[in-house]
Short mmCIF file of C-alpha atoms and ligand atoms in Angstrom, two decimals:
data_model
loop_
_atom_site.label_atom_id
_atom_site.label_comp_id
_atom_site.label_asym_id
_atom_site.label_seq_id
_atom_site.Cartn_x
_atom_site.Cartn_y
_atom_site.Cartn_z
CA MET A 1 -47.02 115.15 237.87
CA SER A 2 -46.16 118.73 238.81
CA PRO A 3 -43.27 121.12 238.25
CA ALA A 4 -40.30 119.90 240.32
CA PRO A 5 -38.93 122.23 242.95
CA GLN A 6 -35.25 121.84 242.05
CA SER A 7 -33.54 124.35 239.75
CA ALA A 8 -33.42 123.54 236.03
CA LYS A 9 -30.41 121.59 234.72
CA SER A 10 -28.80 122.04 231.34
CA ARG A 11 -28.16 118.86 229.34
CA HIS A 12 -26.13 118.14 226.22
CA VAL A 13 -28.75 116.84 223.79
CA ALA A 14 -28.51 115.33 220.31
CA VAL A 15 -31.54 115.70 218.03
CA VAL A 16 -31.72 113.35 215.03
CA GLY A 17 -33.36 115.08 212.06
CA ALA A 18 -34.16 118.68 211.11
CA GLY A 19 -37.71 118.25 209.85
CA ALA A 20 -40.77 119.85 211.47
CA ALA A 21 -40.23 117.73 214.62
CA GLY A 22 -36.47 118.24 214.97
CA LEU A 23 -36.72 122.00 214.43
CA VAL A 24 -39.28 122.58 217.15
CA ALA A 25 -37.54 120.10 219.46
CA ALA A 26 -34.31 122.05 219.06
CA ARG A 27 -36.10 125.32 219.78
CA GLU A 28 -37.78 124.02 222.93
CA LEU A 29 -34.64 122.31 224.21
CA ARG A 30 -32.60 125.48 223.77
CA ARG A 31 -35.36 127.62 225.32
CA GLU A 32 -35.16 125.35 228.35
CA GLY A 33 -31.40 125.98 228.59
CA HIS A 34 -30.02 122.78 227.08
CA SER A 35 -27.09 122.69 224.65
CA VAL A 36 -28.33 121.19 221.40
CA VAL A 37 -26.80 119.62 218.31
CA VAL A 38 -29.15 118.69 215.46
CA PHE A 39 -27.93 116.04 213.02
CA GLU A 40 -29.40 116.26 209.54
CA ARG A 41 -28.59 113.88 206.71
CA GLY A 42 -29.77 116.32 204.03
CA ASN A 43 -28.35 119.72 203.18
CA GLU A 44 -31.30 121.87 204.29
CA VAL A 45 -33.96 121.96 207.00
CA GLY A 46 -37.55 120.85 206.32
CA GLY A 47 -37.37 117.03 206.17
CA THR A 48 -40.17 115.56 204.12
CA TRP A 49 -41.05 119.03 202.76
CA VAL A 50 -37.77 119.22 200.83
CA TYR A 51 -39.18 118.13 197.47
CA THR A 52 -36.94 116.59 194.85
CA PRO A 53 -37.95 115.23 191.46
CA ARG A 54 -35.42 112.45 191.97
CA VAL A 55 -36.47 108.99 193.08
CA GLU A 56 -34.54 105.95 194.18
CA PRO A 57 -33.48 103.37 191.57
CA ASP A 58 -35.55 100.64 193.24
CA PRO A 59 -39.14 102.01 193.09
CA LEU A 60 -40.37 99.55 195.74
CA ARG A 61 -37.39 100.28 198.03
CA LEU A 62 -36.87 96.62 198.81
CA ASP A 63 -33.06 96.82 198.70
CA PRO A 64 -31.80 97.64 202.25
CA ASN A 65 -28.52 99.02 200.84
CA ARG A 66 -30.19 101.42 198.44
CA PRO A 67 -29.29 105.12 198.45
CA ILE A 68 -31.93 107.07 200.39
CA ILE A 69 -34.26 109.75 199.09
CA HIS A 70 -36.08 110.97 202.19
CA THR A 71 -39.09 112.84 200.82
CA SER A 72 -42.36 111.23 199.79
CA LEU A 73 -43.85 114.37 198.25
CA TYR A 74 -45.28 114.54 194.75
CA SER A 75 -45.08 117.62 192.58
CA SER A 76 -48.78 118.57 192.72
CA LEU A 77 -49.07 118.17 196.51
CA ARG A 78 -51.03 120.82 198.37
CA THR A 79 -51.52 120.56 202.13
CA ASN A 80 -54.53 118.60 203.31
CA LEU A 81 -54.87 120.86 206.36
CA PRO A 82 -55.69 124.56 206.30
CA ARG A 83 -52.64 126.63 207.12
CA GLU A 84 -54.25 128.15 210.26
CA VAL A 85 -54.45 124.70 211.89
CA MET A 86 -51.25 123.32 210.43
CA GLY A 87 -48.68 125.78 211.80
CA TYR A 88 -46.93 125.72 215.15
CA ARG A 89 -49.04 127.42 217.80
CA ASP A 90 -46.72 130.36 218.49
CA PHE A 91 -45.43 130.81 214.93
CA PRO A 92 -48.62 130.96 212.84
CA PHE A 93 -48.49 129.71 209.27
CA VAL A 94 -49.77 132.99 207.86
CA THR A 95 -48.84 134.38 204.45
CA ARG A 96 -45.46 135.99 204.91
CA PRO A 97 -43.92 138.69 202.73
CA GLY A 98 -41.57 137.63 199.97
CA ARG A 99 -41.53 136.79 196.32
CA ASN A 100 -43.09 133.57 195.03
CA ARG A 101 -44.99 132.85 198.24
CA ASP A 102 -48.19 130.83 197.95
CA PRO A 103 -50.99 132.66 199.80
CA ARG A 104 -53.58 129.91 199.40
CA ARG A 105 -55.22 128.50 202.52
CA PHE A 106 -54.12 124.99 201.45
CA PRO A 107 -50.79 125.90 199.87
CA GLY A 108 -48.43 123.86 197.71
CA HIS A 109 -45.60 121.94 199.36
CA ARG A 110 -42.96 124.60 198.65
CA GLU A 111 -44.79 127.09 200.85
CA VAL A 112 -44.57 124.66 203.79
CA LEU A 113 -40.83 124.32 203.26
CA LEU A 114 -40.47 128.12 203.17
CA TYR A 115 -42.51 128.35 206.38
CA LEU A 116 -40.22 125.82 208.12
CA LYS A 117 -37.19 127.77 206.89
CA ASP A 118 -38.76 130.99 208.26
CA PHE A 119 -39.24 129.20 211.58
CA ALA A 120 -35.62 127.99 211.65
CA ARG A 121 -34.36 131.50 210.83
CA GLU A 122 -36.65 133.26 213.32
CA PHE A 123 -35.43 131.08 216.19
CA GLY A 124 -31.81 130.70 215.07
CA ILE A 125 -32.08 126.92 214.68
CA GLU A 126 -29.91 126.54 211.57
CA GLU A 127 -26.82 127.38 213.63
CA LEU A 128 -27.50 124.26 215.72
CA VAL A 129 -27.75 121.95 212.70
CA ARG A 130 -24.93 119.83 211.30
CA PHE A 131 -26.03 119.36 207.72
CA GLU A 132 -25.04 116.44 205.52
CA THR A 133 -24.36 114.46 208.69
CA GLU A 134 -26.10 111.14 209.05
CA VAL A 135 -26.46 109.48 212.44
CA VAL A 136 -25.42 105.87 211.94
CA LYS A 137 -25.50 104.73 215.58
CA VAL A 138 -27.15 105.81 218.79
CA GLY A 139 -26.19 103.53 221.67
CA ILE A 140 -26.37 103.63 225.46
CA LEU A 141 -23.13 103.53 227.44
CA GLU A 142 -22.58 101.92 230.84
CA ASN A 143 -22.55 105.30 232.58
CA GLY A 144 -26.03 106.07 231.19
CA LYS A 145 -24.76 108.55 228.57
CA TRP A 146 -25.34 108.14 224.85
CA GLU A 147 -22.87 107.53 222.10
CA VAL A 148 -23.85 109.17 218.83
CA ARG A 149 -21.91 108.08 215.78
CA SER A 150 -22.30 110.10 212.61
CA LYS A 151 -20.80 110.29 209.17
CA LYS A 152 -20.63 113.06 206.59
CA THR A 153 -22.80 112.49 203.54
CA THR A 154 -22.48 114.82 200.60
CA PHE A 155 -25.46 114.89 198.33
CA ASP A 156 -25.21 116.00 194.75
CA ASN A 157 -28.24 118.22 194.68
CA GLU A 158 -28.48 118.80 190.96
CA ASN A 159 -32.09 118.74 189.90
CA ASN A 160 -31.87 116.37 187.02
CA ASP A 161 -35.57 116.06 186.18
CA SER A 162 -35.15 112.28 186.38
CA CYS A 163 -38.60 111.65 187.70
CA ASN A 164 -39.73 108.83 185.48
CA LEU A 165 -40.04 105.27 186.70
CA ASP A 166 -36.56 104.27 185.53
CA SER A 167 -34.69 107.29 186.82
CA GLU A 168 -31.08 107.20 187.88
CA PHE A 169 -30.01 108.21 191.34
CA VAL A 170 -27.04 110.51 191.85
CA LYS A 171 -24.90 108.65 194.38
CA SER A 172 -23.75 110.24 197.59
CA SER A 173 -20.13 110.19 198.73
CA GLU A 174 -19.21 109.31 202.28
CA VAL A 175 -16.27 109.78 204.63
CA GLU A 176 -15.27 108.42 208.06
CA CYS A 177 -17.40 108.41 211.25
CA ASP A 178 -17.37 110.71 214.30
CA ASP A 179 -18.24 109.50 217.83
CA GLU A 180 -19.58 111.88 220.47
CA ILE A 181 -21.15 111.58 223.90
CA TYR A 182 -24.49 113.16 224.84
CA ASP A 183 -26.65 113.19 227.97
CA ALA A 184 -29.80 112.63 225.94
CA VAL A 185 -31.01 111.87 222.42
CA VAL A 186 -34.27 113.06 220.88
CA VAL A 187 -35.22 111.04 217.80
CA CYS A 188 -37.00 113.07 215.09
CA ASN A 189 -36.18 111.10 211.94
CA GLY A 190 -39.73 110.98 210.52
CA HIS A 191 -41.76 107.93 209.57
CA TYR A 192 -42.80 108.48 205.98
CA SER A 193 -39.75 107.11 204.21
CA GLU A 194 -39.72 103.35 204.72
CA PRO A 195 -42.53 101.92 202.55
CA ARG A 196 -44.91 99.16 203.45
CA ILE A 197 -45.95 97.02 200.50
CA ALA A 198 -49.22 95.14 200.02
CA GLU A 199 -48.91 91.37 199.75
CA ILE A 200 -50.54 90.21 196.52
CA PRO A 201 -50.78 86.50 195.72
CA GLY A 202 -49.13 85.80 192.37
CA VAL A 203 -47.45 89.20 192.03
CA ASN A 204 -43.99 87.66 191.56
CA LEU A 205 -45.06 86.26 188.19
CA TRP A 206 -47.09 89.31 187.21
CA PRO A 207 -45.13 91.10 184.43
CA GLY A 208 -46.08 94.72 185.17
CA LYS A 209 -44.25 97.44 187.09
CA GLN A 210 -44.71 98.12 190.79
CA ILE A 211 -44.02 101.38 192.56
CA HIS A 212 -44.66 102.72 196.06
CA SER A 213 -46.17 106.18 196.47
CA HIS A 214 -42.88 107.18 198.15
CA SER A 215 -41.43 107.24 194.63
CA TYR A 216 -44.36 108.96 192.91
CA ARG A 217 -43.60 112.48 191.67
CA ILE A 218 -45.55 113.37 188.51
CA PRO A 219 -48.31 111.71 186.44
CA GLU A 220 -46.65 111.88 182.98
CA PRO A 221 -44.90 108.46 183.17
CA PHE A 222 -48.39 106.93 183.57
CA THR A 223 -49.76 108.35 180.32
CA ASP A 224 -52.05 105.84 178.54
CA GLN A 225 -51.28 103.17 181.16
CA VAL A 226 -53.73 101.04 183.12
CA VAL A 227 -52.83 101.70 186.74
CA ILE A 228 -53.98 99.98 189.93
CA VAL A 229 -53.69 102.19 193.01
CA ILE A 230 -53.81 100.29 196.31
CA GLY A 231 -55.07 102.30 199.27
CA THR A 232 -57.43 105.12 200.13
CA SER A 233 -55.26 107.29 202.40
CA ALA A 234 -54.72 111.02 201.76
CA SER A 235 -51.87 110.32 199.32
CA ALA A 236 -53.84 107.64 197.46
CA VAL A 237 -56.79 110.03 197.02
CA ASP A 238 -54.54 112.71 195.51
CA ILE A 239 -52.41 110.38 193.43
CA CYS A 240 -55.27 108.46 191.78
CA ARG A 241 -56.82 111.76 190.66
CA ASP A 242 -53.44 113.07 189.48
CA ILE A 243 -52.86 109.95 187.40
CA ALA A 244 -56.44 109.78 186.09
CA GLY A 245 -55.70 113.00 184.18
CA VAL A 246 -53.31 111.15 181.84
CA ALA A 247 -53.79 107.39 182.32
CA LYS A 248 -56.04 105.15 180.23
CA GLU A 249 -57.66 103.68 183.34
CA VAL A 250 -57.13 103.95 187.09
CA HIS A 251 -58.51 101.25 189.42
CA VAL A 252 -58.38 101.93 193.14
CA ALA A 253 -58.26 98.86 195.42
CA SER A 254 -59.60 99.47 198.93
CA ARG A 255 -59.56 97.08 201.86
CA SER A 256 -62.16 99.14 203.72
CA VAL A 257 -65.11 98.58 201.36
CA ALA A 258 -67.45 95.61 200.89
CA ASP A 259 -66.20 92.77 198.65
CA GLU A 260 -68.77 93.47 195.92
CA THR A 261 -67.76 97.15 195.58
CA TYR A 262 -67.29 98.33 192.00
CA THR A 263 -68.15 101.99 191.35
CA LYS A 264 -67.09 104.65 188.92
CA LYS A 265 -65.90 107.84 190.63
CA PRO A 266 -68.33 110.71 189.93
CA GLY A 267 -66.79 113.28 187.59
CA TYR A 268 -64.33 110.80 186.01
CA ASP A 269 -64.73 108.43 183.09
CA ASN A 270 -61.58 106.39 183.81
CA LEU A 271 -61.46 106.05 187.61
CA TRP A 272 -63.03 103.11 189.47
CA LEU A 273 -63.21 102.02 193.08
CA HIS A 274 -62.91 98.29 193.78
CA SER A 275 -62.61 96.05 196.79
CA MET A 276 -59.11 94.66 197.50
CA ILE A 277 -56.99 92.77 194.98
CA GLU A 278 -57.34 89.01 195.21
CA SER A 279 -54.48 87.96 192.93
CA ALA A 280 -52.17 88.96 190.09
CA HIS A 281 -51.34 86.71 187.13
CA GLU A 282 -48.64 85.90 184.64
CA ASP A 283 -50.88 87.06 181.75
CA GLY A 284 -50.80 90.62 183.17
CA THR A 285 -54.26 90.59 184.72
CA VAL A 286 -55.18 91.61 188.23
CA VAL A 287 -58.26 90.07 189.84
CA PHE A 288 -60.27 91.95 192.47
CA ARG A 289 -62.44 90.49 195.23
CA ASN A 290 -65.47 91.85 193.37
CA GLY A 291 -64.65 89.41 190.55
CA LYS A 292 -63.45 92.05 188.06
CA VAL A 293 -60.41 91.11 185.97
CA VAL A 294 -58.26 94.02 184.79
CA PRO A 295 -55.22 93.73 182.49
CA ALA A 296 -52.91 96.28 184.12
CA ASP A 297 -49.53 97.88 183.46
CA ILE A 298 -48.62 99.30 186.86
CA ILE A 299 -49.47 98.69 190.52
CA MET A 300 -48.99 101.73 192.76
CA HIS A 301 -48.76 100.84 196.46
CA CYS A 302 -50.17 103.73 198.53
CA THR A 303 -49.96 101.44 201.52
CA GLY A 304 -48.16 103.54 204.08
CA TYR A 305 -44.85 103.38 205.86
CA LYS A 306 -43.01 101.64 208.69
CA TYR A 307 -41.30 103.05 211.76
CA HIS A 308 -37.63 102.52 211.06
CA TYR A 309 -34.59 103.18 213.27
CA PRO A 310 -31.58 101.54 211.63
CA PHE A 311 -29.20 103.63 213.78
CA LEU A 312 -30.76 102.89 217.17
CA ASP A 313 -29.22 100.33 219.52
CA THR A 314 -31.26 100.21 222.74
CA LYS A 315 -30.17 96.73 223.81
CA GLY A 316 -33.71 95.52 223.17
CA PHE A 317 -35.48 98.12 225.35
CA VAL A 318 -37.27 99.57 222.31
CA THR A 319 -38.65 97.47 219.48
CA VAL A 320 -40.92 97.85 216.48
CA ASP A 321 -43.54 95.10 216.38
CA ASP A 322 -46.25 95.23 213.71
CA ASN A 323 -45.64 98.99 213.50
CA ARG A 324 -45.99 99.46 217.25
CA LEU A 325 -42.91 101.30 218.52
CA GLY A 326 -42.58 100.47 222.15
CA PRO A 327 -42.93 100.44 224.94
CA LEU A 328 -43.36 104.22 224.90
CA TYR A 329 -44.93 106.27 227.69
CA LYS A 330 -47.30 108.76 226.04
CA HIS A 331 -45.80 107.81 222.64
CA ILE A 332 -42.55 109.53 223.67
CA PHE A 333 -40.42 107.92 226.40
CA PRO A 334 -39.30 104.27 226.68
CA PRO A 335 -39.61 103.88 230.48
CA ALA A 336 -36.35 101.94 230.91
CA LEU A 337 -34.37 104.69 229.17
CA ALA A 338 -36.42 107.75 230.16
CA PRO A 339 -35.90 110.60 229.99
CA TRP A 340 -32.60 110.18 228.17
CA LEU A 341 -34.12 108.75 225.00
CA SER A 342 -37.27 110.22 223.52
CA PHE A 343 -39.19 110.26 220.24
CA ILE A 344 -41.02 113.27 218.80
CA GLY A 345 -43.67 112.82 216.11
CA ILE A 346 -44.63 109.16 216.49
CA PRO A 347 -48.47 109.61 216.51
CA TRP A 348 -50.30 109.73 213.17
CA LYS A 349 -53.72 110.83 211.97
CA ILE A 350 -53.00 114.06 213.80
CA VAL A 351 -52.25 117.71 213.13
CA PRO A 352 -48.49 117.27 213.27
CA PHE A 353 -46.72 120.59 213.93
CA PRO A 354 -48.60 121.78 217.07
CA LEU A 355 -48.48 118.27 218.53
CA PHE A 356 -44.70 118.12 217.92
CA GLU A 357 -44.44 121.50 219.65
CA LEU A 358 -46.22 120.30 222.79
CA GLN A 359 -44.30 117.01 222.88
CA SER A 360 -41.03 118.96 222.59
CA LYS A 361 -41.93 121.34 225.41
CA TRP A 362 -42.65 118.38 227.65
CA VAL A 363 -39.40 116.56 226.79
CA ALA A 364 -37.34 119.74 227.28
CA SER A 365 -38.90 120.47 230.68
CA ILE A 366 -38.44 116.89 231.87
CA LEU A 367 -34.77 116.86 230.83
CA SER A 368 -34.16 120.03 232.80
CA GLY A 369 -35.88 118.56 235.85
CA ARG A 370 -38.49 121.32 235.92
CA VAL A 371 -41.18 118.69 235.39
CA THR A 372 -40.89 115.12 236.64
CA LEU A 373 -41.93 111.80 235.13
CA PRO A 374 -43.70 109.07 237.09
CA SER A 375 -41.60 106.08 238.16
CA LYS A 376 -40.62 103.50 235.53
CA GLU A 377 -43.14 101.05 237.02
CA GLU A 378 -45.94 103.62 236.83
CA MET A 379 -45.06 104.41 233.23
CA MET A 380 -45.06 100.69 232.34
CA ASP A 381 -48.43 100.27 234.06
CA ASP A 382 -49.82 103.20 232.06
CA ILE A 383 -48.57 101.62 228.81
CA SER A 384 -50.03 98.22 229.72
CA ALA A 385 -53.38 99.84 230.50
CA PHE A 386 -53.28 101.67 227.15
CA TYR A 387 -52.50 98.46 225.24
CA SER A 388 -55.35 96.70 227.07
CA THR A 389 -57.77 99.45 226.06
CA LEU A 390 -56.72 99.12 222.43
CA GLU A 391 -57.15 95.37 222.56
CA ALA A 392 -60.55 95.58 224.26
CA SER A 393 -61.70 97.99 221.53
CA GLY A 394 -60.49 95.63 218.79
CA ILE A 395 -57.89 98.13 217.56
CA PRO A 396 -55.04 96.29 215.78
CA LYS A 397 -51.49 96.66 217.10
CA ARG A 398 -50.38 98.49 213.97
CA TYR A 399 -52.80 101.32 214.92
CA THR A 400 -51.16 101.89 218.34
CA HIS A 401 -49.98 105.38 217.39
CA ARG A 402 -53.05 106.36 215.33
CA MET A 403 -54.76 109.15 217.26
CA GLY A 404 -57.60 110.84 215.38
CA ASP A 405 -59.95 112.52 217.84
CA SER A 406 -57.93 111.48 220.89
CA GLN A 407 -55.18 113.89 219.85
CA TYR A 408 -57.03 116.80 221.50
CA GLU A 409 -57.10 115.17 224.91
CA TYR A 410 -53.46 114.18 224.41
CA ASN A 411 -52.44 117.74 223.45
CA ASN A 412 -54.25 119.18 226.44
CA TRP A 413 -52.64 116.65 228.74
CA LEU A 414 -49.19 117.67 227.44
CA ALA A 415 -50.07 121.37 227.73
CA THR A 416 -51.09 120.88 231.36
CA GLN A 417 -47.86 119.03 232.15
CA CYS A 418 -45.81 121.88 230.72
CA GLY A 419 -47.93 124.58 232.30
CA CYS A 420 -48.92 126.11 228.97
CA GLU A 421 -52.28 127.10 227.50
CA GLU A 422 -54.66 124.34 226.37
CA TYR A 423 -55.11 123.59 222.68
CA GLU A 424 -57.30 126.34 221.21
CA GLU A 425 -60.88 125.19 220.62
CA TRP A 426 -61.01 126.83 217.16
CA ARG A 427 -58.24 124.43 216.04
CA ARG A 428 -60.33 121.39 216.90
CA LEU A 429 -63.44 122.85 215.27
CA MET A 430 -61.55 123.89 212.13
CA HIS A 431 -59.87 120.51 211.79
CA HIS A 432 -63.27 118.85 212.14
CA ALA A 433 -64.87 121.23 209.59
CA THR A 434 -62.09 120.51 207.10
CA SER A 435 -62.45 116.75 207.55
CA GLN A 436 -66.19 116.97 206.92
CA ASN A 437 -65.67 119.20 203.88
CA LYS A 438 -63.09 116.79 202.49
CA ARG A 439 -64.96 113.57 203.20
CA ILE A 440 -68.57 114.57 202.64
CA HIS A 441 -69.29 117.98 201.13
CA ARG A 442 -66.50 118.72 198.64
CA PRO A 443 -64.02 115.84 198.20
CA GLU A 444 -62.77 117.32 194.91
CA THR A 445 -62.62 120.99 195.87
CA TYR A 446 -62.20 121.20 199.66
CA ARG A 447 -58.87 123.00 199.23
CA ASP A 448 -60.55 125.89 197.41
CA GLU A 449 -64.08 126.07 198.84
CA TRP A 450 -65.13 126.02 202.50
CA GLU A 451 -67.64 127.44 204.91
CA ASP A 452 -65.71 127.85 208.18
CA HIS A 453 -65.05 131.58 207.63
CA ASP A 454 -65.92 132.37 211.26
CA LEU A 455 -63.17 130.02 212.44
CA VAL A 456 -60.64 131.63 210.11
CA LEU A 457 -61.47 134.98 211.71
CA LYS A 458 -61.13 133.47 215.17
CA ALA A 459 -57.72 132.03 214.25
CA HIS A 460 -56.46 135.40 213.05
CA GLU A 461 -57.67 137.07 216.24
CA ASP A 462 -55.58 134.53 218.12
CA PHE A 463 -52.54 135.02 215.84
CA VAL A 464 -52.34 138.73 216.60
CA LYS A 465 -50.44 138.03 219.79
CA TYR A 466 -47.69 136.23 217.87
CA ILE A 467 -47.38 138.55 214.86
CA SER A 468 -45.86 141.96 215.33
P1 LIG B 501 -39.47 114.49 208.48
O1 LIG B 501 -40.05 115.70 207.88
O2 LIG B 501 -39.49 113.25 207.69
O3 LIG B 501 -37.97 114.85 208.89
C1 LIG B 501 -37.07 113.89 209.35
C2 LIG B 501 -35.65 114.40 209.08
O4 LIG B 501 -34.72 113.50 209.67
C3 LIG B 501 -35.29 114.49 207.61
O5 LIG B 501 -34.78 115.76 207.33
C4 LIG B 501 -34.22 113.40 207.42
O6 LIG B 501 -33.26 113.74 206.44
C5 LIG B 501 -33.62 113.33 208.80
N1 LIG B 501 -33.00 112.05 209.11
C6 LIG B 501 -33.57 110.81 209.02
N2 LIG B 501 -32.68 109.88 209.42
C7 LIG B 501 -31.56 110.54 209.78
C8 LIG B 501 -30.29 110.10 210.27
N3 LIG B 501 -30.03 108.81 210.49
N4 LIG B 501 -29.34 111.05 210.51
C9 LIG B 501 -29.60 112.37 210.30
N5 LIG B 501 -30.79 112.82 209.83
C10 LIG B 501 -31.74 111.91 209.57
N6 LIG B 501 -48.51 117.16 207.50
C11 LIG B 501 -49.25 118.28 207.60
O7 LIG B 501 -49.27 118.94 208.66
N7 LIG B 501 -50.00 118.72 206.53
C12 LIG B 501 -50.01 118.08 205.34
O8 LIG B 501 -50.69 118.50 204.41
C13 LIG B 501 -49.21 116.90 205.21
N8 LIG B 501 -49.14 116.24 204.03
C14 LIG B 501 -48.28 115.18 203.91
C15 LIG B 501 -48.15 114.55 202.67
C16 LIG B 501 -47.27 113.50 202.51
C17 LIG B 501 -47.14 112.83 201.18
C18 LIG B 501 -46.49 113.05 203.61
C19 LIG B 501 -45.52 111.92 203.46
C20 LIG B 501 -46.62 113.65 204.85
C21 LIG B 501 -47.51 114.72 205.01
N9 LIG B 501 -47.65 115.36 206.24
C22 LIG B 501 -48.45 116.48 206.35
C23 LIG B 501 -46.99 114.82 207.44
C24 LIG B 501 -45.53 115.28 207.57
O9 LIG B 501 -44.77 114.16 207.55
C25 LIG B 501 -45.36 116.07 208.83
O10 LIG B 501 -46.05 117.28 208.63
C26 LIG B 501 -43.93 116.45 209.20
O11 LIG B 501 -43.32 117.09 208.13
C27 LIG B 501 -43.09 115.31 209.74
O12 LIG B 501 -41.93 115.89 210.28
P2 LIG B 501 -40.79 115.04 210.97
O13 LIG B 501 -39.78 116.02 211.41
O14 LIG B 501 -41.37 114.12 211.94
O15 LIG B 501 -40.18 114.11 209.84
#
């Protein structure tokens, strides 16, 4: 695939969502000469980084007609990546002047939101965004164009400290829909808002409360409670420690440890690691595979999220099956609809912002015709080969978009397609050093103590060209 000889074409493009993916997609599309409209359901940019103490009335989010709270952030959240690695490549996440900025290397969530707002301001993205406008339908027309239907949604943004488990949601008001036609749609609606719940035999009769981490904000409602936390992902690790500060007992259930596992976490007198839950019972007890029986008050599901596109009508060309969104060429384009429908931000276990940036550059340059895609058949063959590799390696379907170490090769592939510089080596090394520090050397303090000072220096040498 090489740059196409024909002159670049300008397209009318709709972007769904103004989070980290939608913002950089809008910037790259406009840079490439396209006319861009960004639809954002909320009333500010930043997506998941727009923290609110409010939670939905149904803490497990099982009601499909519930009012939506998009963010899954908790109050104490600090980034799990160092800011040097986390930021977009050409807009470094350095400490910027201003009051109440958080200069820490692993800052609190508000600093990330302020950074995204700085980004939107620097590149004039806010003027492209239609706030409080929810996309309710994206559908393909016979002439190959896209119909985008949206409706205004006015959120009452009062911060009503209602962050306990029984909080009330302030309802949104809605008006009629708008239909518009676009050449292309770039979907950037995020995938950390639609919870996945663990299946627990007997839980329907179990009398305690259940909550998904999506609706976790602060530890106080868990004071003196016995809490079971299911999962060992980044959020689970933070949340179980947060809650252990006030709860009577916290029991973490992990599916990735041996059945006999039962250990007390070093440094805590009320935090245990168990194997997975076997069953829950009417008498309030929860039984683990290790045989332990714990009378518990609350089960917290830190069990991840599902890809969810309630607005998307692709006539069956794109489906979600066991959390595989597909078929997608390079996790971005459904071959049958390429390049007119694309998805930014689908991979996980990645460094998100720079990957979104490279994906967006590629999409923008393909839409303009400056770079060409392979034929639909070649793209389908590539996807089939990828699925076969996953299968041969025993990787479950639900991990289709999980990248880990393969993200570097992926980023470099994208960079080559777009004719831009390869992913800087210090980023890979720093990400690796942070992972080691977090997993092995300093699980409790990795955000405040590290040894990769040489890489921090290297990063700042690199940033000089972007900071005037
Ligand atoms: P989002 O930020 O979710 O944005 C999607 C936007 O689309 C939202 O604004 C939403 O309102 C809008 N939207 C959705 N549907 C519609 C619709 N129908 N119409 C109009 N608008 C719509 N990443 C890091 O780099 N570092 C971290 O430390 C880190 N920590 C994390 C901690 C938690 C708890 C979570 C959940 C995620 C974390 N992430 C972290 C990952 C984070 O999700 C990404 O960094 C990034 O913010 C995702 O951006 P996005 O634009 O894809 O999605």
